Coordinates of C-alpha atoms and ligand atoms in Angstrom, one line a residue:
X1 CA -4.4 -0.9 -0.6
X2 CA -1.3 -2.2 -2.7
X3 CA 1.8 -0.2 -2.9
X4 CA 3.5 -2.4 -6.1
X5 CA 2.9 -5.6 -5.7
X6 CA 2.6 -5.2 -1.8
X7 CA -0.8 -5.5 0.2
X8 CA -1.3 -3.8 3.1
X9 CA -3.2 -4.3 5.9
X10 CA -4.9 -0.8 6.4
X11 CA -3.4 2.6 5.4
X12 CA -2.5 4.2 8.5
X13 CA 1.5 4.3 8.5
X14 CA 4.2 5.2 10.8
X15 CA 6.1 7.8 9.7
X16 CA 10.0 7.4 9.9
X17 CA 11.4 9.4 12.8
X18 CA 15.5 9.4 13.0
X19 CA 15.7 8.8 17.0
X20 CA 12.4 7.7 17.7
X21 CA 10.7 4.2 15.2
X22 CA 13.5 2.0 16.5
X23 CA 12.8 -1.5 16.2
X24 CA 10.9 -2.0 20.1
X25 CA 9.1 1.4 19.2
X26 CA 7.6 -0.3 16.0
X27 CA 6.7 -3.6 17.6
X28 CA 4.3 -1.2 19.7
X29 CA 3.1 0.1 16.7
X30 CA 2.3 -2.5 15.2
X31 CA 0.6 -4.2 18.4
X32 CA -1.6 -1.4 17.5
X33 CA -2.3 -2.1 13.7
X34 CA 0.1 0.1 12.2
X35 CA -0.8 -0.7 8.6
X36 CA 3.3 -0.4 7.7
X37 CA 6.2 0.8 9.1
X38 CA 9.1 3.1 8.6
X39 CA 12.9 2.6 9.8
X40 CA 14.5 5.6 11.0
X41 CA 16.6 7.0 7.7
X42 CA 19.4 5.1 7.1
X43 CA 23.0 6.7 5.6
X44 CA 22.7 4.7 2.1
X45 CA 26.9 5.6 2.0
X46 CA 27.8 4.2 5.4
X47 CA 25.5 1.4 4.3
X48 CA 27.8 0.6 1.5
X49 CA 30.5 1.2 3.8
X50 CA 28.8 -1.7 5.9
X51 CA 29.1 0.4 9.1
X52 CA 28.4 -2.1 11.8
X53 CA 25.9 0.7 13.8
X54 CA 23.8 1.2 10.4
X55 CA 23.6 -2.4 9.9
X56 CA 22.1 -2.5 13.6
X57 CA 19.4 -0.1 12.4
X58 CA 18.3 -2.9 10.1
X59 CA 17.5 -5.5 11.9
X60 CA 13.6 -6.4 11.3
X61 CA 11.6 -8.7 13.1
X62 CA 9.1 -11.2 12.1
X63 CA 6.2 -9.3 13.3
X64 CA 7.1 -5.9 11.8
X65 CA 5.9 -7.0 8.3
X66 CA 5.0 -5.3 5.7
X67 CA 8.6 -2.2 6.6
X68 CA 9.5 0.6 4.8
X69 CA 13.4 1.2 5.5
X70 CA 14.1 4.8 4.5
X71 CA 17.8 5.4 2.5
X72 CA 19.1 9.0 2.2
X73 CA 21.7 10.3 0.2
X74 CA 22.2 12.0 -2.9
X75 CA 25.0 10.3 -5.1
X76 CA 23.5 8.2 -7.4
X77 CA 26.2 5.7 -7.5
X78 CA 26.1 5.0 -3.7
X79 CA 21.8 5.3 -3.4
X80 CA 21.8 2.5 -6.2
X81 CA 24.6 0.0 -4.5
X82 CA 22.0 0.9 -1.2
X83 CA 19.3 -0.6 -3.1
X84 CA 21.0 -3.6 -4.2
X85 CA 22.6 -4.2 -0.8
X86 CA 18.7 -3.7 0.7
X87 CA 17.6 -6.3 -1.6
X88 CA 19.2 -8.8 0.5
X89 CA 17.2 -7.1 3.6
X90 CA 13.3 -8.6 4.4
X91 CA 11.9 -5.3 4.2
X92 CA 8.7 -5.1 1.7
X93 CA 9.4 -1.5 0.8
X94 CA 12.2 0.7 0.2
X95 CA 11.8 4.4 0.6
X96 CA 13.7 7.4 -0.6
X97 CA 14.0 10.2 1.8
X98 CA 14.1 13.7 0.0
X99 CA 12.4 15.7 2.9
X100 CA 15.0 15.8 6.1
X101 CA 15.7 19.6 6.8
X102 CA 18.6 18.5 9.1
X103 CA 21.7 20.9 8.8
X104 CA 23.7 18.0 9.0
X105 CA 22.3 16.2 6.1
X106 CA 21.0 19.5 3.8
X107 CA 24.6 20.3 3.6
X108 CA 25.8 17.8 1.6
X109 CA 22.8 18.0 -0.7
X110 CA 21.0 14.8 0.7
X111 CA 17.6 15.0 2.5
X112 CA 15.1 18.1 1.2
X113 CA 18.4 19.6 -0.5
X114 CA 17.5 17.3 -3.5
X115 CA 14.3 19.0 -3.8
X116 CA 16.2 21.7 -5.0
X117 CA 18.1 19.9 -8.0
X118 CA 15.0 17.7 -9.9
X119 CA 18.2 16.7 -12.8
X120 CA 19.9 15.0 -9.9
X121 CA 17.2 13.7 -8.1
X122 CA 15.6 12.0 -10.8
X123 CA 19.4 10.2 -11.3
X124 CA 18.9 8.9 -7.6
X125 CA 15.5 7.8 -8.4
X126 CA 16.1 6.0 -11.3
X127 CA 19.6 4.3 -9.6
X128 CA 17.4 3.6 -6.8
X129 CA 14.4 1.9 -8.6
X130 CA 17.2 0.1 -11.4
X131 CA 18.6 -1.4 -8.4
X132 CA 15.8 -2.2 -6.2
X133 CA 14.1 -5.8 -6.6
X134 CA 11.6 -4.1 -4.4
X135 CA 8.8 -1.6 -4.7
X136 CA 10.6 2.1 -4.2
X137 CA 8.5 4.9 -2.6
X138 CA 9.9 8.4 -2.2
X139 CA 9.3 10.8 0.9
X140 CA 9.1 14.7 -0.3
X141 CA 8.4 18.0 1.6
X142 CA 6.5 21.0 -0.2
X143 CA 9.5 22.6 -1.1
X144 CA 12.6 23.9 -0.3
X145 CA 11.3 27.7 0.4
X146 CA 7.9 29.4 -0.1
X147 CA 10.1 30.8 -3.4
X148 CA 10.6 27.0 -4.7
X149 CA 7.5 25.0 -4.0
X150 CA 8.1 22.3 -6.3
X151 CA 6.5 19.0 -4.8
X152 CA 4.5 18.7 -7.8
X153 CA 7.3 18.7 -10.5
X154 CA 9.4 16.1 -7.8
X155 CA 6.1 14.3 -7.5
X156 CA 6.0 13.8 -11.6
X157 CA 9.5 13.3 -12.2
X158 CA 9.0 10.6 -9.2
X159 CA 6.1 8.9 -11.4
X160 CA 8.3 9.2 -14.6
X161 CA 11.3 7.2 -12.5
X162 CA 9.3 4.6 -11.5
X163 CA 8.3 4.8 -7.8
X164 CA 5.1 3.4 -6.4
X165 CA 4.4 5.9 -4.2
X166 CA 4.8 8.9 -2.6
X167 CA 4.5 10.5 1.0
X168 CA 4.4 13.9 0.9
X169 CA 4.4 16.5 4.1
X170 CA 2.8 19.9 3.6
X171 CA 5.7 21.7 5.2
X172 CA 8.9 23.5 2.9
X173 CA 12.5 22.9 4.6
X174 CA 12.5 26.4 5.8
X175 CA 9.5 25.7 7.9
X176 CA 11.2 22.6 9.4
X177 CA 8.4 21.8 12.0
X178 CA 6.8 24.9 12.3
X179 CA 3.2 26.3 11.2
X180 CA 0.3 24.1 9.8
X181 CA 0.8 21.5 7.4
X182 CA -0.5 22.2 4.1
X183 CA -2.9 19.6 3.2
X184 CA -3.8 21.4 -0.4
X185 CA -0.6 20.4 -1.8
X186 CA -1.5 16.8 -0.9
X187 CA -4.7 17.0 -3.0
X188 CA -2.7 19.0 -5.5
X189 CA -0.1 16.2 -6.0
X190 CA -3.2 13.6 -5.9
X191 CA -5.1 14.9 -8.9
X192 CA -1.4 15.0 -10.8
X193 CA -0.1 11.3 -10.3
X194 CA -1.5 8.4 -10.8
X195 CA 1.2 6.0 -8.2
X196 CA -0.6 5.7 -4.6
X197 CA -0.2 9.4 -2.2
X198 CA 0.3 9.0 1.3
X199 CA -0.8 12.5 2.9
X200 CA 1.5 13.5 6.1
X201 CA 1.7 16.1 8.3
X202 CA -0.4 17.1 11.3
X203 CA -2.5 14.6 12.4
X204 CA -2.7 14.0 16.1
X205 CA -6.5 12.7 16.5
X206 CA -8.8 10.6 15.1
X207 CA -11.1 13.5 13.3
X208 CA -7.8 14.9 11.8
X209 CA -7.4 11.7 10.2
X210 CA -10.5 11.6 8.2
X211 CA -10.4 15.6 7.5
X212 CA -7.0 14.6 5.9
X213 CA -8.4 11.9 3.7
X214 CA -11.4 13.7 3.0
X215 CA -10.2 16.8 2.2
X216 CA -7.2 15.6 -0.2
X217 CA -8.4 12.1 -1.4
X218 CA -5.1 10.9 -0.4
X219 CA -4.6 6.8 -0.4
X220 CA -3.0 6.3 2.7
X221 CA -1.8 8.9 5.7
X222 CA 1.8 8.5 7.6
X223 CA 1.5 9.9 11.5
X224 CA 5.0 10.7 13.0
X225 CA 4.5 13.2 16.0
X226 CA 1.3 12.1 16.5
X227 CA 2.5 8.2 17.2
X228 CA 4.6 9.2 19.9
X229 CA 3.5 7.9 23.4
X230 CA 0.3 7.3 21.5
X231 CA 0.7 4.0 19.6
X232 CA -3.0 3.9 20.0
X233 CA -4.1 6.4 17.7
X234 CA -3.2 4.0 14.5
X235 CA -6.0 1.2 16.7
X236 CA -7.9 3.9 17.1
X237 CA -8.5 5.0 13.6
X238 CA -8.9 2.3 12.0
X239 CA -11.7 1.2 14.0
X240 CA -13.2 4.6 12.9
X241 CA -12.9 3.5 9.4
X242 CA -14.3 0.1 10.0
X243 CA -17.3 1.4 12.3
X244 CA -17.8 5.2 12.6
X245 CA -17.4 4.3 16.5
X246 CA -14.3 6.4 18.3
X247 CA -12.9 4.1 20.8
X248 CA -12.3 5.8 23.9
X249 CA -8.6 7.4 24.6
X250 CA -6.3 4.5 26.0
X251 CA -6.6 4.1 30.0
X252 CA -3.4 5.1 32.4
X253 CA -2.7 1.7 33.2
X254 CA -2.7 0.9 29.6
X255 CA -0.1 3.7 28.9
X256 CA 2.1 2.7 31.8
X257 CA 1.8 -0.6 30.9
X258 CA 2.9 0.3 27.7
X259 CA 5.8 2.2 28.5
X260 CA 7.0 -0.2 30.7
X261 CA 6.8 -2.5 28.1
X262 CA 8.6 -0.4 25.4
X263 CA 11.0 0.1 28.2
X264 CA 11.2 -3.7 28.7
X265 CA 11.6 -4.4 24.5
X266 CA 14.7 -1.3 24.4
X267 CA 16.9 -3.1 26.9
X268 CA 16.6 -6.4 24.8
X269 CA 17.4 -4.5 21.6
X270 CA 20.2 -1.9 23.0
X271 CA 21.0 -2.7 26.6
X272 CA 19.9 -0.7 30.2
X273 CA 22.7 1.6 29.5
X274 CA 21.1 2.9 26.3
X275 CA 17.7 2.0 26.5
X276 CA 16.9 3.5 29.8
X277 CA 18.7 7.3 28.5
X278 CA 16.6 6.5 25.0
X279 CA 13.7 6.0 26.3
X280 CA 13.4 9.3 28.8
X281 CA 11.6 11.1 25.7
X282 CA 8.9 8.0 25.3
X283 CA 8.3 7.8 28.9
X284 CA 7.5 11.6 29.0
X285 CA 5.4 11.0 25.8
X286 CA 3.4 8.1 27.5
X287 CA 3.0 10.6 30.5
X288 CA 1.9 13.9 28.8
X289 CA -1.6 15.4 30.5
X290 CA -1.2 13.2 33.2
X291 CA -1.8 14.2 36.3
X292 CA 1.5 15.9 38.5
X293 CA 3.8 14.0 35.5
X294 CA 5.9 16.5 35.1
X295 CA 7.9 15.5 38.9
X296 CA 7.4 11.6 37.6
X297 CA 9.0 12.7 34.5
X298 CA 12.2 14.5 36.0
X299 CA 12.9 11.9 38.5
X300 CA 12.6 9.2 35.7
X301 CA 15.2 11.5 33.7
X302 CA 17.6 11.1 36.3
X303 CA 17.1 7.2 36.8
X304 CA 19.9 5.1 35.6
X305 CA 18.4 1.6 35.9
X306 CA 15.6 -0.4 34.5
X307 CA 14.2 -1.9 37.4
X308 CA 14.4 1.8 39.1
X309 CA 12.1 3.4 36.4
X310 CA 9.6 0.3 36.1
X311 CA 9.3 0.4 40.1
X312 CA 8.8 4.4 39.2
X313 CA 6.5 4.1 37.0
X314 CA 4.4 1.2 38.9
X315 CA 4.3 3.3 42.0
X316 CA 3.1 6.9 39.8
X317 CA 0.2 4.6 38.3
X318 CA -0.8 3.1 42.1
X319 CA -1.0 7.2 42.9
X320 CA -3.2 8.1 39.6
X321 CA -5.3 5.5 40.2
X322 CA -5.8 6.1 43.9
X323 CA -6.9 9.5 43.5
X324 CA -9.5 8.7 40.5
Ligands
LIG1 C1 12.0 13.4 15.7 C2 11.7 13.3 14.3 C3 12.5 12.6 13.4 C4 12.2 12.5 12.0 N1 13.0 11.8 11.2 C5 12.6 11.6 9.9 C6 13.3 10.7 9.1 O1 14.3 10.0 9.5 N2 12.9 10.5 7.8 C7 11.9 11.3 7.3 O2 11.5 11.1 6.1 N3 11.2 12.1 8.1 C8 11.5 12.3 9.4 N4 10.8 13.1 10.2 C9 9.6 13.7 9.6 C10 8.3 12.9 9.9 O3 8.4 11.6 9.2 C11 7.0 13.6 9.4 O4 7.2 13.8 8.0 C12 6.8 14.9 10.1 O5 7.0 14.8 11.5 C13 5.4 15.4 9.8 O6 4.5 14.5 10.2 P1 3.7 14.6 11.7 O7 3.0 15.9 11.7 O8 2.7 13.5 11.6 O9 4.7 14.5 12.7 C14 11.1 13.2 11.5 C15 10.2 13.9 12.4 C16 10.5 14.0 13.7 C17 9.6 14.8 14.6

């Protein structure tokens, strides 16, 4: 599939995940044949402030192609000097988010507050895409409330602006994480746009992949929760696509290998001091329904070095596998 003038491998994305699709968590990814990834969301104003920690956030690798990086904010001004500062960036893609439901970032209108003001949202939009040298997607919830489900209009007056595609999650703000996604907006917004959809929300397996393009003719699907400590699942499905085969679920030595790996690619990218308190949540991620990880998984939160927790988990994957 072709989001502007950009091909793309398969159409099983990462979703961006403030906190968790770092740079070494993406290389995984894409190991696995992540058809395109997603930055965390960046602060398009501390962007143009050239903040030395956002500009950190940036850095892509070689590999990584074709990357989204997700901008948030709600000025118009400051979301169209992001795009032209991004232009300078090798990212393929640049995505608008308009879906956090973060008090932090609702408050000052950015994230799914936009939602909530189509006028000034389509001014970012069109800033954004004016700016941009590159294809612009835009990332939307349902709604703000049950009372203001308004994907489709945003969805429409996204088309109008010029964006090449859109991801939409079938959850309003108020819901934040909570309840079942709903995939009939997806279809909804499908039969009402013409750009490429991107269906989001929910999928955690294999068969919930192909009920989501099934059921809502989306283009492409973005997997967030479902990606973490399972890099697999984006192998995993397209093989499915390819050969109606389901490839069986990834061995423990493949997920401690992995972790340790991840673990390995974190200290390179933000030292043992960070990287081994980041990666705590992965490392319980890689180990969830494994046998007795819960004790693995405490001791590992209290670990302070990387050669501690590799030696950790080496010595928990000598114990699964003994007792196979
Ligand atoms: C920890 C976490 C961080 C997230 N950060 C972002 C973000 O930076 N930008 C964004 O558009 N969505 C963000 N999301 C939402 C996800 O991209 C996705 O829309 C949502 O999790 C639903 O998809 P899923 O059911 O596949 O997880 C985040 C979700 C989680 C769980």
């Amino acid at each position: 599939m072709k989001i502007g003038n950009v091909e793309l491998k398969n159409k099983v994305f990462l979703s961006p995940m403030a906190g968790v699709t770092d740079l070494p968590f993406r290389l995984i990814c894409k190991e696995q044949n992540c058809g395109m990834l997603y930055t965390e969301m960046i602060n398009a104003k501390a962007l143009c402030y050239d903040d030395e920690n956002t500009k950190k956030m940036l850095k892509i690798e070689e590999e990584e192609h074709p990357v989204a990086v997700q901008i948030f904010g709600s000025d118009p001004e400051y979301m169209g000097k992001a795009a032209n500062i991004m232009n300078e960036y090798p990212n393929e893609i640049l995505d608008i988010n308009m879906g956090c439901p973060a008090p932090k970032v609702v408050k000052n209108g950015d994230g799914s507050a936009l939602m909530k003001n189509p006028k000034l949202a389509a001014e970012v939009l069109t800033a954004v895409v004016k700016n941009s040298e590159k294809p612009v997607t835009l990332k939307i919830r349902k709604g703000w409330d049950d009372n203001t489900i308004n994907a489709v209009e945003i969805a429409k007056i996204a088309e109008e602006c010029g964006i090449s595609a859109l991801a939409i999650h079938g959850r309003t703000r108020e819901q934040y994480y909570s309840g079942k996604a709903d995939w009939d907006i997806i279809s909804e917004i499908k039969q009402n746009i013409s750009i490429p959809v991107i269906g989001n929300g929910d999928v955690f397996t294999v068969e919930d992949s192909i009920n989501m393009l099934e059921k809502t003719n989306c283009d492409a699907i973005m997997i967030g929760r479902g990606a973490q400590g399972n890099p697999w699942i984006f192998k995993r499905i397209n093989h499915y696509m390819q050969t109606g085969e389901i490839l069986p679920e990834p061995t423990i030595e493949e997920k401690i290998n992995t972790a340790i790996k991840h673990l390995g690619l974190a200290v390179e990218e933000h030292g043992e001091y960070v990287a081994v308190r980041e990666m705590r949540k992965h490392v319980a991620w890689y180990l969830k329904g494994l046998r007795n990880s819960a004790r693995v998984r405490d001791e590992i939160n209290k670990i302070e070095s990387y050669e501690e927790v590799v030696s950790k988990l080496n010595g928990y994957m000598q114990d699964c596998l003994t007792l196979e």
